[in-house]
Amino acid sequence: MVVEEKSADLDDDPEFEEIKPLVFANALPTLPDQAKTGWISGFQIQTSWDTVKDGDGEFYFPDFSEYFEKYKGYAWYRTEISISPEDLKSKFKSRYLVLRLGQISQADAVYWNGHFIGSTGLSLDTPPDTFLEEKQLLPDKTRFYRIPVGLIRLDEPNILAVRVFAKYPISPGLSHDKFYISSLKYSERAEYWNDFKKIFVIVLTLLLGAFYLYWQFLFRKDEHATIFFSLGSIFMALNTLFQSQIIYSIVNDGFWIKKIEYATWIALAHFLFNFVVQFAKVHQHWISLVNRGLDIVGVISFVIALALPNLHSLSIFFSYWSFLNIALGIGLCYIIFLGRKIPAMGTVSFGVLFMFLLILNDVFVDLQLSFYPGDTYLKDYAFAGFSISIAFSIIGNMVESRKLVERQKEEKDRLSRYFSPAVMETIVNDHIKLGGEERDIATLFSDIVGFTTFSEKNPPSVVLDHLNAIFESLSELIFEYSATLDKFIGDAIMAFWGAPKKTEWDAYKAIACAVQMQKKMIQINEELGLPPGTFRLRIGVNFGEAIVGNIGSVKRMDYTVIGDAVNTAARLESHGVPGKVAVSEAAFLAAGGDKYIKYEEKKELSLKGKAEPVLVYFVTEVLPHD
């Protein structure tokens, strides 16, 4: 390599002032005249090797092997560009111009008016028989080359010549994307906004994926649709990154860039398909089997995409895998049809259609169809648009979930007036089934003494108000002692302990609650403005084996207890003394006996249905237990 003196025609460009021209051993910085009539005389867009044409529309080398054998993969493009002083003044509004080349072959070196101005993949001194490594092939990279001010001719056409290298029959020269010359400011601004849009899509999809995972963690632990969409969003962000020009400033290996791009697209397609299957709640056995088979194919395809040895085999594999995409698309439509009655499925269907149309746009761009006027890729925004539509669906589900939570809260508030918290949770969680089981149950019956006389002397509305006030106070106390409030029977209350949750202190709690109810009754008389003793309670408490469960029919059932132990508690109440708590010996002993239970007397009572007298304790106080 030899350093020459600075050329006089570069003095006007301050950015080139410190750069000295270089002469390499195997190439010239200035093209000789015989090289200016290049292999293809013009910038004709090609989409495949069998459509490569020259400026006159004639076909060149439909067989890539013939081309590669003759030229070792190297060729030239050449075109003439006229730039007038008026163009610099009104069109570009600058003397500093930039050449933009889209996806041009797999490597290139660019000359402007015979002078080397830049390269991608190739070097100025790359010999004509050099086979570039896979990582040096950058078929998707957009090229930007500064045109030195001193090289711009305003009095004659400018010659643009591009030396290209194609190792494989993909990206045959200028393909897929447009080329143009613009001012430096316009080019920088255009690429800034292009990078901004890419970054916006990447950040948006990552945020959506993270949000859906968070939503899954909070509310949908048994729902897999959100997980699949979250993973799809993450892989979409990766796919967008590895399709953008940003990645070339991070990774200097074109082969691995392409590998990860294809692998993330494969993962994205399968995660999206699984999302729709889960969202539509399709549970047919054969669909599940097909879905598992597609998942296995997806995993294998993902691994193959990362393991293939060269860019050509990777491109061929991905083109064949694209046919599976068609099958996935058809299956997607069928799954959406099966799940059409699912809430928010309409939004998902719209998102899928929107994404399909944007991807179809890219197909038209790749095919360079003459009837299609657009030349912009939209695939990056396809999934972002789909994500936004799903976001609206998720938001709708959030609103519905919030309403459901509110309805459940209202239902719990309503049920709490009829059932203890334990029973209420059982009902809300839909764990109630018809049938019962044997358990040791502590049962309490109470009856309001004096209420019948009060009812005869007062209007029904007053009677009802007083009864509700009594029941309200006593119910709160019963729930405070973790009981199941079974039912109100006229002016009587039935409650029990030991179901649905059982503890070793059920009998103790029942007796303690009964003692507090007697004390509470004195306070209730005062609150109602009644003379002391107007209302008094008879309470009976028993402990023993009973049947507990849902008794009745499928359409109408009660969560209650039945059995001899329950009947005994009712008999104790009816034979009890107003203002006192009658406790059976079984309940007394189960509660800890005289260690915790204080009583004023005990005696045997003959109860209906009992052959032998029952020993009854009239309890006055319950001591705190350990």
XYZ file of C-alpha atoms in Angstrom, residues 39 46-52 59-64 67 105-106 166 168-173:
24
model
C -20.972 -5.830 -17.132
C -33.385 -7.716 -10.311
C -35.177 -10.135 -7.985
C -33.560 -13.413 -9.020
C -30.700 -14.614 -11.160
C -32.877 -15.750 -14.018
C -34.233 -12.170 -14.409
C -30.928 -10.281 -14.507
C -31.048 -11.407 -20.018
C -27.691 -12.258 -18.522
C -26.649 -15.523 -16.921
C -29.875 -17.189 -15.763
C -27.556 -19.973 -14.571
C -25.598 -18.760 -11.547
C -21.716 -16.783 -14.107
C -25.422 -8.203 -3.885
C -23.392 -9.583 -0.979
C -21.980 -12.632 -5.261
C -24.386 -17.387 -3.842
C -27.369 -16.932 -6.180
C -29.126 -14.575 -3.772
C -29.463 -10.797 -3.961
C -28.232 -10.512 -7.582
C -26.874 -7.008 -7.558
